[in-house]
Amino acid sequence: MKKYLTLLFLFFSVVGFAKLKIATDTISFWKVYNGGELIKEGDIFSKNSKIILKKGKIRAIDTLNVKYFDDTPCHDCNGSLTIKTKNEMEIKKIENLKSNYDFDIKTTDVQVLAFKNKSSILKFYYREDDSQNEILLFEIEIK
């Protein structure tokens, strides 16, 4: 009887581990580059997704490149990156015709958007097509 219980326990342990492994392999994630250098990465469940840009360190030649990786990519969909203030007011939408998951914005444009909208924190969302489902990727704080 002990053998059967032990085998049953091992079976459920292996099945549970296999499901856990599959779940972690299929999480959508994002990466943010500044001038080609990775500055932050995370997944859609990240707790610490804030990027801090210091006013004195923002250069006119720098561009933020946002790459979003979807676990279930849609090849016929049009993706966009939406920027909102900390009060959830939409202030800019970035579309990319080359790729649904790759977006560029100049760091000076981010600083100007924050200043014009009196919001030191900007939230970046990913959306496919014109659906209402937005995914919060990260926040940028201008200090």
PDB file of C-alpha atoms in Angstrom:
ATOM      1  CA  MET A   1       0.000   0.000   0.000  1.00  0.00           C
ATOM      2  CA  LYS A   2       2.887   2.347   0.816  1.00  0.00           C
ATOM      3  CA  LYS A   3       4.355   1.767  -2.667  1.00  0.00           C
ATOM      4  CA  TYR A   4       1.103   2.795  -4.334  1.00  0.00           C
ATOM      5  CA  LEU A   5       0.814   5.930  -2.208  1.00  0.00           C
ATOM      6  CA  THR A   6       4.436   6.810  -2.914  1.00  0.00           C
ATOM      7  CA  LEU A   7       3.971   6.311  -6.670  1.00  0.00           C
ATOM      8  CA  LEU A   8       0.756   8.310  -6.611  1.00  0.00           C
ATOM      9  CA  PHE A   9       2.492  11.147  -4.746  1.00  0.00           C
ATOM     10  CA  LEU A  10       5.405  11.146  -7.209  1.00  0.00           C
ATOM     11  CA  PHE A  11       3.048  11.145 -10.170  1.00  0.00           C
ATOM     12  CA  PHE A  12       1.132  14.206  -8.922  1.00  0.00           C
ATOM     13  CA  SER A  13       4.370  15.964  -8.002  1.00  0.00           C
ATOM     14  CA  VAL A  14       5.770  15.496 -11.524  1.00  0.00           C
ATOM     15  CA  VAL A  15       2.483  16.582 -13.148  1.00  0.00           C
ATOM     16  CA  GLY A  16       2.299  19.666 -10.909  1.00  0.00           C
ATOM     17  CA  PHE A  17       5.911  20.597 -11.666  1.00  0.00           C
ATOM     18  CA  ALA A  18       5.351  20.172 -15.407  1.00  0.00           C
ATOM     19  CA  LYS A  19       2.324  22.484 -15.327  1.00  0.00           C
ATOM     20  CA  LEU A  20       4.252  25.058 -13.303  1.00  0.00           C
ATOM     21  CA  LYS A  21       7.087  24.980 -15.843  1.00  0.00           C
ATOM     22  CA  ILE A  22       4.675  25.472 -18.758  1.00  0.00           C
ATOM     23  CA  ALA A  23       2.984  28.407 -17.046  1.00  0.00           C
ATOM     24  CA  THR A  24       6.258  30.260 -16.488  1.00  0.00           C
ATOM     25  CA  ASP A  25       7.384  29.653 -20.070  1.00  0.00           C
ATOM     26  CA  THR A  26       4.343  31.362 -21.577  1.00  0.00           C
ATOM     27  CA  ILE A  27       4.458  34.775 -19.907  1.00  0.00           C
ATOM     28  CA  SER A  28       4.568  37.871 -22.073  1.00  0.00           C
ATOM     29  CA  PHE A  29       7.471  40.192 -21.271  1.00  0.00           C
ATOM     30  CA  TRP A  30       9.051  43.485 -22.302  1.00  0.00           C
ATOM     31  CA  LYS A  31      12.474  45.113 -22.528  1.00  0.00           C
ATOM     32  CA  VAL A  32      13.443  48.782 -22.675  1.00  0.00           C
ATOM     33  CA  TYR A  33      16.699  49.927 -24.259  1.00  0.00           C
ATOM     34  CA  ASN A  34      18.236  53.396 -24.156  1.00  0.00           C
ATOM     35  CA  GLY A  35      20.793  53.958 -26.879  1.00  0.00           C
ATOM     36  CA  GLY A  36      21.024  50.210 -27.472  1.00  0.00           C
ATOM     37  CA  GLU A  37      21.723  49.422 -23.797  1.00  0.00           C
ATOM     38  CA  LEU A  38      19.179  47.394 -21.816  1.00  0.00           C
ATOM     39  CA  ILE A  39      17.918  49.536 -18.923  1.00  0.00           C
ATOM     40  CA  LYS A  40      14.913  47.532 -17.684  1.00  0.00           C
ATOM     41  CA  GLU A  41      13.048  44.328 -18.381  1.00  0.00           C
ATOM     42  CA  GLY A  42      10.063  42.631 -16.864  1.00  0.00           C
ATOM     43  CA  ASP A  43       6.940  40.633 -17.498  1.00  0.00           C
ATOM     44  CA  ILE A  44       3.308  41.620 -17.309  1.00  0.00           C
ATOM     45  CA  PHE A  45       3.228  40.655 -13.617  1.00  0.00           C
ATOM     46  CA  SER A  46       6.316  42.642 -12.573  1.00  0.00           C
ATOM     47  CA  LYS A  47       6.004  44.464  -9.276  1.00  0.00           C
ATOM     48  CA  ASN A  48       8.972  46.786  -9.825  1.00  0.00           C
ATOM     49  CA  SER A  49       8.405  48.191 -13.282  1.00  0.00           C
ATOM     50  CA  LYS A  50       9.472  51.808 -12.742  1.00  0.00           C
ATOM     51  CA  ILE A  51      12.230  53.383 -14.822  1.00  0.00           C
ATOM     52  CA  ILE A  52      13.759  56.597 -13.517  1.00  0.00           C
ATOM     53  CA  LEU A  53      15.166  59.136 -15.975  1.00  0.00           C
ATOM     54  CA  LYS A  54      17.103  62.060 -14.517  1.00  0.00           C
ATOM     55  CA  LYS A  55      16.600  65.395 -16.262  1.00  0.00           C
ATOM     56  CA  GLY A  56      20.305  66.189 -16.329  1.00  0.00           C
ATOM     57  CA  LYS A  57      21.174  62.839 -17.942  1.00  0.00           C
ATOM     58  CA  ILE A  58      18.606  62.955 -20.789  1.00  0.00           C
ATOM     59  CA  ARG A  59      20.382  63.554 -24.096  1.00  0.00           C
ATOM     60  CA  ALA A  60      18.785  64.704 -27.348  1.00  0.00           C
ATOM     61  CA  ILE A  61      20.321  61.809 -29.280  1.00  0.00           C
ATOM     62  CA  ASP A  62      18.958  59.069 -26.990  1.00  0.00           C
ATOM     63  CA  THR A  63      16.003  56.964 -28.046  1.00  0.00           C
ATOM     64  CA  LEU A  64      14.048  54.543 -25.918  1.00  0.00           C
ATOM     65  CA  ASN A  65      13.362  51.295 -27.729  1.00  0.00           C
ATOM     66  CA  VAL A  66      10.518  49.233 -26.253  1.00  0.00           C
ATOM     67  CA  LYS A  67      10.280  45.592 -27.253  1.00  0.00           C
ATOM     68  CA  TYR A  68       7.224  43.610 -26.228  1.00  0.00           C
ATOM     69  CA  PHE A  69       7.207  39.820 -26.535  1.00  0.00           C
ATOM     70  CA  ASP A  70       3.786  38.182 -26.552  1.00  0.00           C
ATOM     71  CA  ASP A  71       3.364  34.537 -25.594  1.00  0.00           C
ATOM     72  CA  THR A  72       0.588  34.284 -28.197  1.00  0.00           C
ATOM     73  CA  PRO A  73       1.645  36.651 -30.984  1.00  0.00           C
ATOM     74  CA  CYS A  74      -0.873  37.937 -33.492  1.00  0.00           C
ATOM     75  CA  HIS A  75       0.676  38.352 -36.932  1.00  0.00           C
ATOM     76  CA  ASP A  76      -2.347  40.090 -38.479  1.00  0.00           C
ATOM     77  CA  CYS A  77      -2.918  42.548 -35.619  1.00  0.00           C
ATOM     78  CA  ASN A  78      -1.684  46.114 -35.332  1.00  0.00           C
ATOM     79  CA  GLY A  79       0.037  46.800 -32.039  1.00  0.00           C
ATOM     80  CA  SER A  80       0.476  50.180 -30.411  1.00  0.00           C
ATOM     81  CA  LEU A  81       2.128  51.692 -27.385  1.00  0.00           C
ATOM     82  CA  THR A  82      -0.016  54.153 -25.441  1.00  0.00           C
ATOM     83  CA  ILE A  83       1.445  56.670 -23.020  1.00  0.00           C
ATOM     84  CA  LYS A  84      -0.732  57.960 -20.187  1.00  0.00           C
ATOM     85  CA  THR A  85      -0.207  60.328 -17.288  1.00  0.00           C
ATOM     86  CA  LYS A  86      -0.266  59.111 -13.697  1.00  0.00           C
ATOM     87  CA  ASN A  87      -3.980  60.103 -13.703  1.00  0.00           C
ATOM     88  CA  GLU A  88      -4.629  57.744 -16.665  1.00  0.00           C
ATOM     89  CA  MET A  89      -5.103  60.516 -19.254  1.00  0.00           C
ATOM     90  CA  GLU A  90      -3.958  59.286 -22.679  1.00  0.00           C
ATOM     91  CA  ILE A  91      -1.394  61.679 -24.138  1.00  0.00           C
ATOM     92  CA  LYS A  92       0.342  59.800 -26.962  1.00  0.00           C
ATOM     93  CA  LYS A  93      -0.104  56.706 -29.094  1.00  0.00           C
ATOM     94  CA  ILE A  94       2.838  55.174 -30.933  1.00  0.00           C
ATOM     95  CA  GLU A  95       2.229  52.794 -33.812  1.00  0.00           C
ATOM     96  CA  ASN A  96       4.880  50.921 -35.716  1.00  0.00           C
ATOM     97  CA  LEU A  97       4.283  49.657 -39.224  1.00  0.00           C
ATOM     98  CA  LYS A  98       7.413  47.456 -39.272  1.00  0.00           C
ATOM     99  CA  SER A  99       6.628  45.352 -36.211  1.00  0.00           C
ATOM    100  CA  ASN A 100       3.710  45.020 -33.813  1.00  0.00           C
ATOM    101  CA  TYR A 101       6.083  44.597 -30.899  1.00  0.00           C
ATOM    102  CA  ASP A 102       8.917  47.110 -31.392  1.00  0.00           C
ATOM    103  CA  PHE A 103       8.527  50.854 -30.653  1.00  0.00           C
ATOM    104  CA  ASP A 104      10.829  53.876 -30.474  1.00  0.00           C
ATOM    105  CA  ILE A 105      10.445  57.222 -28.710  1.00  0.00           C
ATOM    106  CA  LYS A 106      13.065  59.891 -28.095  1.00  0.00           C
ATOM    107  CA  THR A 107      13.949  60.477 -24.452  1.00  0.00           C
ATOM    108  CA  THR A 108      13.520  64.232 -24.982  1.00  0.00           C
ATOM    109  CA  ASP A 109       9.952  63.578 -26.219  1.00  0.00           C
ATOM    110  CA  VAL A 110       9.251  61.655 -23.006  1.00  0.00           C
ATOM    111  CA  GLN A 111      10.559  64.594 -20.975  1.00  0.00           C
ATOM    112  CA  VAL A 112       8.457  67.097 -22.958  1.00  0.00           C
ATOM    113  CA  LEU A 113       5.313  64.947 -22.580  1.00  0.00           C
ATOM    114  CA  ALA A 114       5.841  64.791 -18.817  1.00  0.00           C
ATOM    115  CA  PHE A 115       6.404  68.556 -18.583  1.00  0.00           C
ATOM    116  CA  LYS A 116       3.474  69.581 -20.831  1.00  0.00           C
ATOM    117  CA  ASN A 117       1.046  67.314 -18.999  1.00  0.00           C
ATOM    118  CA  LYS A 118       2.370  68.176 -15.505  1.00  0.00           C
ATOM    119  CA  SER A 119       2.949  64.517 -14.736  1.00  0.00           C
ATOM    120  CA  SER A 120       6.358  63.336 -13.571  1.00  0.00           C
ATOM    121  CA  ILE A 121       5.180  59.736 -14.008  1.00  0.00           C
ATOM    122  CA  LEU A 122       4.208  58.365 -17.420  1.00  0.00           C
ATOM    123  CA  LYS A 123       2.625  54.940 -17.838  1.00  0.00           C
ATOM    124  CA  PHE A 124       3.311  52.842 -20.940  1.00  0.00           C
ATOM    125  CA  TYR A 125       0.625  50.403 -22.133  1.00  0.00           C
ATOM    126  CA  TYR A 126       0.595  47.893 -24.979  1.00  0.00           C
ATOM    127  CA  ARG A 127      -2.604  47.356 -26.998  1.00  0.00           C
ATOM    128  CA  GLU A 128      -3.400  45.208 -30.040  1.00  0.00           C
ATOM    129  CA  ASP A 129      -5.692  46.726 -32.652  1.00  0.00           C
ATOM    130  CA  ASP A 130      -8.319  49.025 -31.179  1.00  0.00           C
ATOM    131  CA  SER A 131      -9.375  46.664 -28.409  1.00  0.00           C
ATOM    132  CA  GLN A 132     -10.028  48.035 -24.945  1.00  0.00           C
ATOM    133  CA  ASN A 133      -7.605  45.538 -23.408  1.00  0.00           C
ATOM    134  CA  GLU A 134      -4.435  47.383 -22.472  1.00  0.00           C
ATOM    135  CA  ILE A 135      -1.464  45.835 -20.725  1.00  0.00           C
ATOM    136  CA  LEU A 136       0.538  48.065 -18.387  1.00  0.00           C
ATOM    137  CA  LEU A 137       4.169  47.404 -19.185  1.00  0.00           C
ATOM    138  CA  PHE A 138       6.103  49.946 -17.116  1.00  0.00           C
ATOM    139  CA  GLU A 139       6.221  53.473 -15.752  1.00  0.00           C
ATOM    140  CA  ILE A 140       8.803  56.169 -16.379  1.00  0.00           C
ATOM    141  CA  GLU A 141       9.452  58.784 -13.732  1.00  0.00           C
ATOM    142  CA  ILE A 142      11.270  61.990 -14.665  1.00  0.00           C
ATOM    143  CA  LYS A 143      13.301  63.353 -11.741  1.00  0.00           C
TER     144      LYS A 143
END
